[in-house]
Coordinates of C-alpha atoms and ligand atoms in Angstrom, one line a residue:
M909 CA 34.2 -30.6 8.7
Y910 CA 33.0 -29.9 12.2
F911 CA 31.1 -26.9 13.3
I912 CA 30.0 -25.9 16.8
V913 CA 26.9 -23.8 16.2
T914 CA 25.7 -22.1 19.3
K915 CA 22.4 -20.2 19.1
V916 CA 23.2 -16.7 19.9
D917 CA 20.6 -14.6 21.7
S918 CA 22.7 -11.7 22.9
R919 CA 24.5 -9.3 20.6
N920 CA 27.9 -10.3 22.1
F921 CA 29.5 -13.2 20.2
V922 CA 32.5 -14.2 18.1
L923 CA 32.6 -15.7 14.6
K924 CA 35.6 -17.7 13.6
G925 CA 36.5 -18.2 9.9
D926 CA 38.4 -16.6 6.9
I927 CA 37.6 -12.9 7.0
A928 CA 37.9 -10.2 4.3
Y929 CA 36.8 -6.5 4.2
S930 CA 38.0 -3.2 2.7
K931 CA 40.8 -1.5 4.5
S932 CA 40.4 1.5 2.2
Q933 CA 38.9 2.4 -1.2
T934 CA 41.8 0.6 -2.9
K935 CA 42.8 -2.1 -0.5
I936 CA 41.2 -5.3 0.8
Q937 CA 42.5 -7.0 3.9
S938 CA 42.1 -10.6 4.7
F939 CA 42.6 -12.8 7.7
E940 CA 42.8 -16.6 7.6
N941 CA 41.3 -18.6 10.5
S942 CA 40.6 -15.5 12.6
Y943 CA 38.1 -14.1 15.0
L944 CA 35.5 -11.4 14.3
V945 CA 33.9 -10.0 17.5
C946 CA 30.4 -8.6 17.8
E947 CA 29.8 -6.5 20.9
K948 CA 26.4 -5.0 21.5
G949 CA 25.6 -5.2 17.7
K950 CA 28.8 -3.5 16.6
S951 CA 32.1 -4.9 15.4
A952 CA 34.8 -4.9 18.0
G953 CA 37.4 -5.8 15.3
V954 CA 39.1 -8.8 13.7
F955 CA 41.8 -10.7 15.6
P956 CA 44.2 -13.6 14.6
R957 CA 44.0 -14.7 18.3
L958 CA 41.0 -14.0 20.5
P959 CA 41.8 -11.4 23.1
A960 CA 41.0 -12.4 26.7
A961 CA 38.4 -9.7 27.0
F962 CA 36.2 -11.6 24.6
A963 CA 37.0 -15.1 25.8
G964 CA 33.6 -15.4 27.6
F965 CA 31.6 -14.6 24.4
P966 CA 29.8 -17.5 22.7
L967 CA 31.9 -18.6 19.7
I968 CA 30.3 -19.8 16.4
D969 CA 32.8 -21.8 14.5
Y970 CA 32.7 -21.2 10.7
T971 CA 36.2 -22.6 10.1
G972 CA 36.8 -23.0 6.4
R973 CA 34.1 -20.5 5.5
L974 CA 34.4 -16.9 4.3
I975 CA 33.1 -14.1 6.4
L976 CA 32.4 -10.8 4.6
P977 CA 30.6 -7.5 5.5
G978 CA 26.9 -7.3 4.4
L979 CA 26.3 -5.4 1.1
T980 CA 24.3 -2.2 0.6
D981 CA 21.9 -1.6 -2.2
L982 CA 21.7 2.2 -2.4
H983 CA 18.9 2.3 -4.9
I984 CA 16.0 -0.2 -5.6
H985 CA 12.3 0.1 -6.5
A986 CA 10.3 -2.3 -4.4
P987 CA 7.1 -2.3 -6.6
Q988 CA 9.2 -3.0 -9.7
F989 CA 10.6 -6.3 -8.3
S990 CA 7.4 -8.0 -9.7
F991 CA 8.2 -7.3 -13.4
R992 CA 12.0 -7.5 -13.4
S993 CA 13.3 -8.9 -16.7
L994 CA 10.4 -7.5 -18.7
G995 CA 10.8 -4.6 -21.1
M996 CA 14.6 -4.9 -21.2
D997 CA 14.7 -4.0 -24.9
M998 CA 13.4 -0.4 -24.1
E999 CA 14.8 2.9 -23.1
L1000 CA 14.1 4.8 -19.8
L1001 CA 11.1 7.1 -20.6
S1002 CA 9.1 4.6 -22.7
W1003 CA 9.9 1.8 -20.2
L1004 CA 8.5 4.0 -17.4
E1005 CA 5.3 4.5 -19.4
K1006 CA 4.9 0.9 -20.6
H1007 CA 6.1 -1.1 -17.6
A1008 CA 6.9 0.9 -14.4
F1009 CA 3.8 3.2 -14.2
P1010 CA 1.1 0.6 -14.9
E1011 CA 2.6 -1.8 -12.4
E1012 CA 3.1 0.8 -9.7
A1013 CA -0.5 1.9 -10.1
K1014 CA -1.6 -1.6 -8.9
Y1015 CA -0.3 -0.8 -5.4
R1016 CA -3.3 1.3 -4.6
D1017 CA -4.8 -2.1 -3.8
A1018 CA -3.4 -2.9 -0.4
E1019 CA -3.9 -6.7 -0.8
Y1020 CA -1.9 -6.7 -4.0
A1021 CA 0.8 -4.7 -2.3
R1022 CA 0.9 -7.1 0.6
R1023 CA 1.4 -10.1 -1.8
A1024 CA 3.9 -8.4 -4.0
Y1025 CA 6.0 -6.8 -1.2
G1026 CA 5.9 -10.1 0.7
L1027 CA 7.6 -11.8 -2.3
F1028 CA 10.1 -8.9 -2.5
V1029 CA 11.1 -8.9 1.2
D1030 CA 11.4 -12.7 1.3
H1031 CA 13.8 -12.6 -1.6
L1032 CA 15.9 -9.8 -0.1
K1033 CA 16.2 -11.7 3.2
R1034 CA 17.9 -14.6 1.5
G1035 CA 20.3 -12.5 -0.5
P1036 CA 23.7 -10.9 0.3
N1037 CA 22.5 -7.3 0.8
T1038 CA 21.8 -6.2 4.4
R1039 CA 20.9 -2.5 3.8
F1040 CA 18.7 -0.8 1.3
C1041 CA 17.5 2.6 0.1
I1042 CA 14.1 1.8 -1.3
F1043 CA 11.5 3.6 -3.5
A1044 CA 7.9 2.4 -2.8
T1045 CA 5.0 4.0 -4.7
L1046 CA 3.0 7.1 -4.1
H1047 CA 0.4 5.1 -2.1
V1048 CA 0.5 5.6 1.7
P1049 CA -1.1 2.3 2.9
A1050 CA 1.1 0.2 0.6
T1051 CA 4.2 2.0 1.7
V1052 CA 3.4 1.4 5.3
I1053 CA 2.8 -2.3 4.5
L1054 CA 6.2 -2.5 2.8
M1055 CA 7.9 -0.9 5.8
D1056 CA 6.1 -3.2 8.3
L1057 CA 7.4 -6.2 6.2
L1058 CA 10.9 -4.8 6.1
E1059 CA 10.9 -4.2 9.8
E1060 CA 9.8 -7.8 10.4
S1061 CA 12.6 -9.1 8.2
G1062 CA 15.4 -7.8 10.3
L1063 CA 17.0 -6.0 7.3
V1064 CA 18.0 -2.4 7.7
S1065 CA 16.4 0.0 5.2
M1066 CA 15.3 3.5 4.4
A1067 CA 12.1 3.5 2.4
G1068 CA 10.2 6.3 0.8
K1069 CA 6.7 7.0 -0.3
V1070 CA 7.2 8.4 -3.8
N1071 CA 6.0 11.9 -4.6
M1072 CA 4.8 12.6 -8.2
D1073 CA 2.2 15.3 -9.2
R1074 CA 2.9 15.8 -12.9
N1075 CA 3.9 14.1 -16.2
S1076 CA 2.5 10.7 -15.4
P1077 CA -0.8 9.0 -16.2
D1078 CA -3.9 9.7 -14.1
I1079 CA -3.7 6.3 -12.5
L1080 CA -0.3 7.2 -11.0
R1081 CA -0.3 10.9 -10.2
E1082 CA -1.2 12.9 -7.1
A1083 CA -3.7 15.6 -7.8
N1084 CA -1.4 18.5 -7.0
A1085 CA 1.4 19.7 -4.7
D1086 CA -0.9 20.1 -1.7
A1087 CA -2.3 16.6 -2.1
S1088 CA 1.2 15.0 -2.4
A1089 CA 2.5 16.9 0.6
A1090 CA -0.6 16.0 2.7
A1091 CA -0.1 12.3 1.8
T1092 CA 3.6 12.6 2.8
R1093 CA 2.6 14.0 6.2
E1094 CA -0.1 11.3 6.6
W1095 CA 2.6 8.6 5.9
L1096 CA 5.0 10.1 8.4
T1097 CA 2.2 10.3 11.0
A1098 CA 1.4 6.6 10.4
L1099 CA 5.0 5.7 11.0
A1100 CA 5.3 7.7 14.2
G1101 CA 3.4 5.1 16.3
R1102 CA 5.2 2.1 14.9
N1103 CA 8.5 2.2 16.8
Y1104 CA 10.6 0.6 14.1
K1105 CA 14.1 -0.4 15.0
N1106 CA 15.6 -0.9 11.6
T1107 CA 13.3 0.9 9.1
Y1108 CA 13.5 4.6 8.4
P1109 CA 11.6 7.0 6.2
I1110 CA 13.4 8.8 3.4
L1111 CA 11.9 11.6 1.3
T1112 CA 11.4 10.4 -2.3
P1113 CA 10.5 12.9 -5.0
R1114 CA 10.6 10.5 -8.0
F1115 CA 12.6 12.9 -10.3
I1116 CA 12.3 16.4 -11.5
P1117 CA 9.9 15.7 -14.4
S1118 CA 7.4 14.1 -11.9
C1119 CA 7.5 17.0 -9.3
S1120 CA 6.1 20.5 -9.8
D1121 CA 8.0 23.5 -8.3
D1122 CA 5.2 23.8 -5.7
L1123 CA 5.7 20.2 -4.7
M1124 CA 9.5 20.6 -4.4
R1125 CA 8.9 23.7 -2.2
A1126 CA 6.5 21.7 0.0
L1127 CA 8.9 18.8 0.3
S1128 CA 11.7 21.2 1.3
G1129 CA 9.5 22.3 4.2
I1130 CA 8.8 18.7 5.2
Q1131 CA 12.5 17.8 5.0
K1132 CA 13.3 20.6 7.4
Q1133 CA 10.5 19.8 9.8
Y1134 CA 11.4 16.1 10.1
A1135 CA 15.1 16.2 9.3
L1136 CA 14.7 13.5 6.7
P1137 CA 17.3 12.2 4.2
L1138 CA 16.3 12.3 0.6
Q1139 CA 16.7 10.0 -2.5
S1140 CA 16.0 10.7 -6.1
H1141 CA 17.2 10.3 -9.7
L1142 CA 19.8 12.5 -11.4
S1143 CA 21.2 12.8 -15.0
E1144 CA 20.3 9.3 -16.0
N1145 CA 19.3 9.7 -19.6
Q1146 CA 19.9 12.4 -22.3
R1147 CA 16.2 12.8 -23.2
E1148 CA 15.4 13.1 -19.5
I1149 CA 18.0 15.8 -19.1
A1150 CA 16.7 17.8 -22.1
W1151 CA 13.2 17.6 -20.6
V1152 CA 14.5 18.9 -17.2
R1153 CA 16.1 21.8 -19.0
E1154 CA 12.7 22.7 -20.5
L1155 CA 10.8 22.2 -17.2
C1156 CA 13.3 24.2 -15.1
P1157 CA 14.7 27.0 -17.2
S1158 CA 16.0 28.7 -14.1
S1159 CA 18.3 25.8 -13.2
N1160 CA 21.9 25.8 -14.5
F1161 CA 22.1 22.0 -14.6
Y1162 CA 19.9 19.1 -13.5
G1163 CA 21.3 18.9 -9.9
D1164 CA 20.7 22.6 -9.6
A1165 CA 16.9 22.0 -10.0
Y1166 CA 17.1 20.1 -6.7
A1167 CA 19.5 22.6 -5.2
Q1168 CA 17.2 25.5 -5.9
F1169 CA 14.8 24.0 -3.3
D1170 CA 17.6 23.2 -0.9
L1171 CA 17.1 19.4 -1.6
F1172 CA 20.6 18.6 -2.7
G1173 CA 23.0 17.7 0.1
A1174 CA 24.6 20.0 2.6
N1175 CA 21.9 19.9 5.4
T1176 CA 19.9 17.3 3.5
P1177 CA 21.6 13.9 3.5
T1178 CA 21.0 13.0 -0.1
V1179 CA 21.5 10.0 -2.4
M1180 CA 21.1 10.4 -6.2
A1181 CA 20.8 7.4 -8.5
H1182 CA 22.7 7.2 -11.8
C1183 CA 24.6 10.5 -12.7
V1184 CA 25.5 8.9 -16.0
W1185 CA 25.7 12.3 -17.7
S1186 CA 26.6 14.6 -14.8
G1187 CA 29.0 17.3 -15.9
N1188 CA 31.9 18.8 -13.9
E1189 CA 29.8 21.5 -12.3
E1190 CA 27.2 19.0 -11.1
L1191 CA 29.8 16.6 -9.8
R1192 CA 31.7 19.4 -8.0
L1193 CA 28.6 20.5 -6.3
M1194 CA 27.9 16.9 -5.2
R1195 CA 31.4 16.5 -3.8
N1196 CA 31.2 19.9 -2.0
R1197 CA 27.8 19.0 -0.5
G1198 CA 28.5 15.4 0.3
V1199 CA 25.7 14.1 -2.1
Y1200 CA 26.0 10.3 -2.5
I1201 CA 25.8 8.7 -5.9
A1202 CA 24.1 5.3 -6.3
H1203 CA 26.0 3.9 -9.3
C1204 CA 23.6 1.5 -11.1
P1205 CA 25.6 -0.1 -13.9
Q1206 CA 23.2 -2.9 -14.8
S1207 CA 20.2 -0.6 -15.1
N1208 CA 22.3 1.9 -17.1
L1209 CA 22.9 -0.9 -19.6
N1210 CA 19.4 -2.4 -19.6
I1211 CA 17.5 0.8 -20.3
S1212 CA 20.1 2.3 -22.5
S1213 CA 21.1 5.1 -20.2
G1214 CA 24.9 4.9 -20.9
I1215 CA 28.1 4.2 -18.9
A1216 CA 28.5 6.4 -15.8
P1217 CA 31.9 8.0 -15.2
A1218 CA 32.5 6.0 -12.0
R1219 CA 36.3 6.6 -12.2
R1220 CA 35.6 10.3 -11.9
F1221 CA 33.2 9.8 -9.0
L1222 CA 35.9 8.1 -7.1
D1223 CA 38.8 10.3 -8.1
M1224 CA 36.9 13.4 -7.2
G1225 CA 36.0 12.0 -3.8
I1226 CA 32.3 11.9 -4.3
P1227 CA 30.7 9.4 -1.8
T1228 CA 29.6 6.5 -4.0
G1229 CA 27.8 3.2 -3.5
L1230 CA 26.1 0.7 -5.8
G1231 CA 22.5 0.2 -6.6
S1232 CA 20.6 -2.6 -8.3
D1233 CA 17.9 -0.2 -9.5
V1234 CA 15.5 -3.1 -9.9
A1235 CA 13.7 -3.2 -12.2
G1236 CA 15.9 -1.2 -14.5
G1237 CA 18.4 -3.7 -13.2
V1238 CA 17.2 -7.3 -13.0
H1239 CA 19.4 -8.7 -10.3
T1240 CA 19.1 -7.6 -6.7
S1241 CA 22.5 -8.9 -5.6
I1242 CA 25.1 -6.2 -5.1
F1243 CA 27.8 -8.8 -5.8
R1244 CA 26.4 -8.6 -9.4
A1245 CA 26.5 -4.8 -9.3
M1246 CA 30.2 -5.0 -8.4
T1247 CA 31.1 -7.1 -11.4
D1248 CA 28.9 -5.0 -13.7
A1249 CA 30.7 -1.8 -12.4
I1250 CA 34.1 -3.3 -13.3
G1251 CA 32.9 -4.6 -16.7
V1252 CA 31.2 -1.4 -17.9
S1253 CA 34.1 0.8 -16.7
K1254 CA 36.3 -1.2 -19.2
L1255 CA 33.9 -0.5 -22.0
R1256 CA 33.9 3.2 -21.0
Q1257 CA 37.6 3.3 -21.3
C1258 CA 37.6 1.5 -24.7
L1259 CA 34.8 3.5 -26.2
A1260 CA 34.4 6.8 -24.6
A1261 CA 37.1 8.0 -22.2
K1262 CA 40.6 6.6 -22.7
D1263 CA 42.0 8.6 -19.7
E1264 CA 39.5 7.0 -17.3
A1265 CA 41.1 3.9 -15.8
P1266 CA 38.7 1.0 -15.2
I1267 CA 37.2 0.4 -11.7
T1268 CA 39.4 -2.2 -9.9
F1269 CA 38.0 -5.2 -8.0
E1270 CA 39.0 -3.5 -4.7
E1271 CA 37.1 -0.3 -5.6
A1272 CA 34.0 -2.2 -6.7
F1273 CA 34.0 -4.2 -3.5
W1274 CA 34.4 -1.0 -1.4
M1275 CA 31.5 0.7 -3.2
G1276 CA 29.2 -2.3 -2.6
T1277 CA 30.1 -2.5 1.1
L1278 CA 31.5 0.6 2.9
G1279 CA 30.9 3.1 0.1
G1280 CA 27.1 2.6 0.3
G1281 CA 27.0 1.4 3.9
S1282 CA 28.5 4.7 5.1
F1283 CA 25.3 6.5 4.0
F1284 CA 23.6 4.9 7.0
G1285 CA 26.0 6.7 9.2
K1286 CA 25.6 10.0 7.4
A1287 CA 21.9 10.2 7.0
G1288 CA 21.2 11.5 10.5
L1289 CA 19.0 8.6 11.4
P1290 CA 17.4 8.4 14.9
G1291 CA 19.2 6.5 17.7
N1292 CA 22.7 7.3 16.4
A1293 CA 22.3 4.7 13.7
G1294 CA 25.7 4.1 12.3
A1295 CA 27.5 3.0 9.1
A1296 CA 28.0 -0.6 8.0
G1297 CA 30.2 -2.3 5.4
S1298 CA 33.4 -2.7 7.5
F1299 CA 34.6 -4.8 10.4
D1300 CA 36.7 -2.0 11.8
P1301 CA 35.7 -1.4 15.5
G1302 CA 32.5 0.7 15.8
Y1303 CA 30.8 -0.3 12.6
E1304 CA 27.4 -1.9 12.8
F1305 CA 27.7 -5.7 12.6
D1306 CA 26.4 -6.8 9.2
A1307 CA 28.1 -10.0 8.1
L1308 CA 27.7 -12.8 5.6
V1309 CA 29.1 -16.3 6.1
I1310 CA 29.8 -17.8 2.7
D1311 CA 30.1 -21.6 2.1
D1312 CA 32.3 -21.5 -1.0
A1313 CA 33.2 -25.2 -0.9
D1314 CA 31.7 -25.8 -4.4
L1315 CA 33.7 -22.9 -5.8
A1316 CA 37.0 -24.6 -5.0
A1317 CA 39.8 -24.9 -7.6
P1318 CA 42.4 -27.7 -8.1
F1319 CA 45.0 -25.3 -6.8
R1320 CA 45.0 -23.4 -3.5
L1321 CA 43.1 -20.1 -3.4
S1322 CA 44.0 -17.3 -1.0
V1323 CA 41.2 -15.7 1.0
E1324 CA 41.3 -12.8 -1.4
E1325 CA 40.9 -15.1 -4.4
R1326 CA 38.0 -16.8 -2.7
L1327 CA 36.4 -13.4 -2.2
R1328 CA 36.8 -12.7 -5.9
R1329 CA 35.2 -16.1 -6.8
T1330 CA 32.4 -15.4 -4.4
V1331 CA 31.7 -12.0 -5.9
Y1332 CA 31.7 -13.3 -9.5
L1333 CA 30.2 -16.8 -9.0
S1334 CA 28.2 -17.2 -5.8
D1335 CA 24.4 -17.0 -5.5
D1336 CA 22.0 -16.9 -2.6
R1337 CA 22.6 -20.7 -2.0
H1338 CA 26.2 -20.0 -0.9
I1339 CA 25.1 -17.8 2.0
A1340 CA 25.3 -20.0 5.0
A1341 CA 24.5 -17.3 7.6
K1342 CA 23.5 -13.7 7.6
Y1343 CA 23.8 -11.2 10.5
V1344 CA 22.3 -7.7 10.5
R1345 CA 23.1 -5.3 13.4
G1346 CA 24.5 -8.3 15.3
K1347 CA 21.3 -10.4 14.9
A1348 CA 21.3 -13.7 12.9
L1349 CA 18.6 -13.6 10.2
F1350 CA 19.5 -17.2 9.5
G1351 CA 22.3 -19.7 9.9
Ligands
GUN389 N1 13.5 7.9 -13.2 C1 12.3 8.2 -12.7 N2 11.7 7.1 -12.3 C2 12.5 6.1 -12.5 C3 12.5 4.7 -12.3 O1 11.5 4.1 -11.8 N3 13.5 3.9 -12.7 C4 14.6 4.5 -13.2 N4 15.7 3.8 -13.6 N5 14.7 5.8 -13.5 C5 13.7 6.6 -13.1
FE390 FE1 15.7 4.1 -10.1

């Protein structure tokens, strides 16, 4: 095969190859031997023949390769990357105490943080995800180190210094609400001088059991002052939910414990991870307020949380993307989250909810691309930062070029069948090139 590879410096160029992306939540569209145009870092669309208006753009010929939108990981813990695969025979709350909290405590040491986060970001750079919502730890210097590394990588991310002032060991707890709020302001002040282009702060109360009422009130004030989006955990595990009921007797359900502090959607762009056990009232409030769900099927298996009702999320029209939740999940690739989402939805139908049809391939692919990628257009980020995950005109240009030659079959595969193979069978070695916001990270 013959490729003309032109080094592209501007954000105006054309990729030629076999292209697939979601047309809607339930349909994938594919284009054989077609042209994908990037204009000023955004998609200008896909064309079977190159329109004259783009004839002067440099063309990179990926004939025979697959071109897909970049994937979004809506929920991942950067400090937990170091111990992924350990403790996978435990359940959430004991796993937090035995594995997550002791490891996260190490990030008070900036040198340790630099080493560990360096490994994390190098790994993300090579993988299929282009966008991320990331939990750091409660430590300000380590979180800034992480965000500097993310910015250098060219990936797009929202990352948060974690807030936690109760129910965790002394080595990983802020002294009180005032100390946690002050550290959050210190973090935001440190970022103000950095002029990041692709890295944004997101407010990150760990979960209700970790945050006192006073802290939630303070965070609500900070959210309003800085107009920050917010990420947290919700209705992940039954013991956790019972604990929240004790800690917040005034709340009607777990989500209400965030809503009481005006930290649950509406004017606060919000993404909540898990929602395995969310009831109708909680789900309706999420839909009405546009709260995103980060569906994390692998983590929900590994730490025994359960099988989330993803069919209901989609049918109710709740904005939903996929999360690896490393290190509850062990694999960072959102391709893997897509296949897990399909698989566990079949178990749910067999074992728990006969009337909930399994998640289809099209829906899983949509969740991992546009479903999660749209949060970047909804989060009110500076500079009119937009959504990714689609090649329709106007979307930010995040693209993967997949060399799937070694996934061939003895019979002819359509572009859509090759997409399915890639989702189920590819790994980082199949990614021949990766573009984020119209810039080539490699390839
Ligand atoms: N709830 C609170 N903290 C965590 C965490 O680190 N991982 C998961 N999966 N759930 C949490
Ligand atoms: Fe998590």
